[in-house]
Coordinates of C-alpha atoms in Angstrom, one line a residue:
M194 CA 37.7 -2.0 30.7
T195 CA 34.1 -1.9 32.1
Y196 CA 31.2 -3.5 30.1
V197 CA 28.3 -1.6 29.1
N198 CA 24.9 -3.5 28.4
S199 CA 22.8 -3.2 25.5
W200 CA 20.4 -0.9 27.7
D201 CA 23.1 1.6 28.3
K202 CA 24.1 1.5 24.6
F203 CA 20.3 1.7 23.5
K204 CA 20.0 4.8 25.7
L205 CA 23.2 6.3 24.5
L206 CA 22.2 6.4 20.9
L207 CA 18.7 7.7 21.7
W208 CA 20.5 10.4 23.5
K209 CA 22.9 11.0 20.5
N210 CA 20.0 10.9 18.1
W211 CA 18.2 13.5 20.2
I212 CA 20.8 15.9 20.0
L213 CA 21.7 15.5 16.2
Q214 CA 17.6 16.1 15.8
W215 CA 17.6 19.2 18.3
N216 CA 20.4 20.6 16.3
N217 CA 18.3 20.6 13.0
K218 CA 15.5 22.7 14.2
W219 CA 13.2 22.8 11.1
Q220 CA 13.8 19.0 10.4
L221 CA 12.8 18.5 13.9
I222 CA 9.7 20.8 14.1
L223 CA 8.6 19.2 10.5
E224 CA 8.9 15.4 11.9
L225 CA 6.6 16.4 14.8
L226 CA 4.0 18.4 13.2
L227 CA 3.6 17.1 9.8
P228 CA 2.3 13.5 10.7
G229 CA -0.4 15.4 12.9
L230 CA -1.4 18.0 10.3
F231 CA -1.9 15.3 7.5
S232 CA -3.8 13.2 9.9
S233 CA -6.1 15.9 10.9
L234 CA -6.3 16.7 7.0
M235 CA -7.3 13.1 6.2
V236 CA -10.0 13.3 8.8
L237 CA -11.3 16.7 7.8
I238 CA -11.7 15.3 4.0
R239 CA -13.2 12.1 5.7
A240 CA -15.8 14.3 7.4
L241 CA -16.8 16.3 4.2
V242 CA -17.0 13.5 1.8
F243 CA -20.2 11.5 1.5
A244 CA -20.0 7.9 0.8
E245 CA -22.9 6.8 -1.5
P246 CA -24.0 3.1 -0.3
K247 CA -24.2 0.5 -3.5
S248 CA -26.3 -1.8 -3.8
T249 CA -24.6 -5.3 -4.0
I250 CA -24.4 -7.4 -6.8
D251 CA -24.9 -11.1 -7.0
Y252 CA -23.2 -13.0 -9.6
P253 CA -24.4 -16.5 -10.9
L254 CA -22.9 -19.8 -9.5
L255 CA -20.2 -21.3 -11.7
N256 CA -19.5 -24.9 -11.6
I257 CA -15.7 -25.2 -11.1
S258 CA -16.0 -29.2 -10.8
N259 CA -14.3 -29.3 -14.3
L260 CA -11.9 -27.1 -16.3
D261 CA -14.3 -25.9 -19.5
L262 CA -14.5 -22.4 -17.9
F263 CA -10.7 -22.2 -17.6
K264 CA -10.1 -23.6 -21.2
E265 CA -12.8 -21.2 -22.8
A266 CA -11.6 -18.0 -20.8
V267 CA -7.9 -18.5 -20.9
V268 CA -6.6 -20.9 -23.5
D269 CA -9.0 -20.2 -26.2
G270 CA -8.8 -16.5 -25.9
Y271 CA -5.1 -16.7 -25.9
K272 CA -5.5 -18.7 -29.1
R273 CA -7.6 -16.1 -30.5
R274 CA -5.2 -12.9 -29.4
F275 CA -2.3 -14.9 -30.7
F276 CA -4.1 -15.5 -34.3
L277 CA -5.2 -12.2 -34.7
M278 CA -2.0 -10.7 -33.7
N279 CA -0.1 -12.9 -36.3
S280 CA -2.8 -12.1 -39.0
K281 CA -2.0 -8.3 -38.9
K282 CA 1.4 -8.7 -40.1
R283 CA 0.7 -9.8 -43.4

């Protein structure tokens, strides 16, 4: 029994795949042409669409040395929502 190295197995697998693809002509044509078609369509759309520049927004700095901001936004907000959800059931 002869030893077949990994490279020969890989080449044989590629050849088998090529034969299978060649027998399915429409699938082969679509696999080769559609990526180029969609890429050119994206380039065309990008050329036709004008990007509007927008000014930057500078937000004020927040002090994160304590957790008051987190408590106000998350914990207290959750308590309010929980209270409102349960108060409507009555």
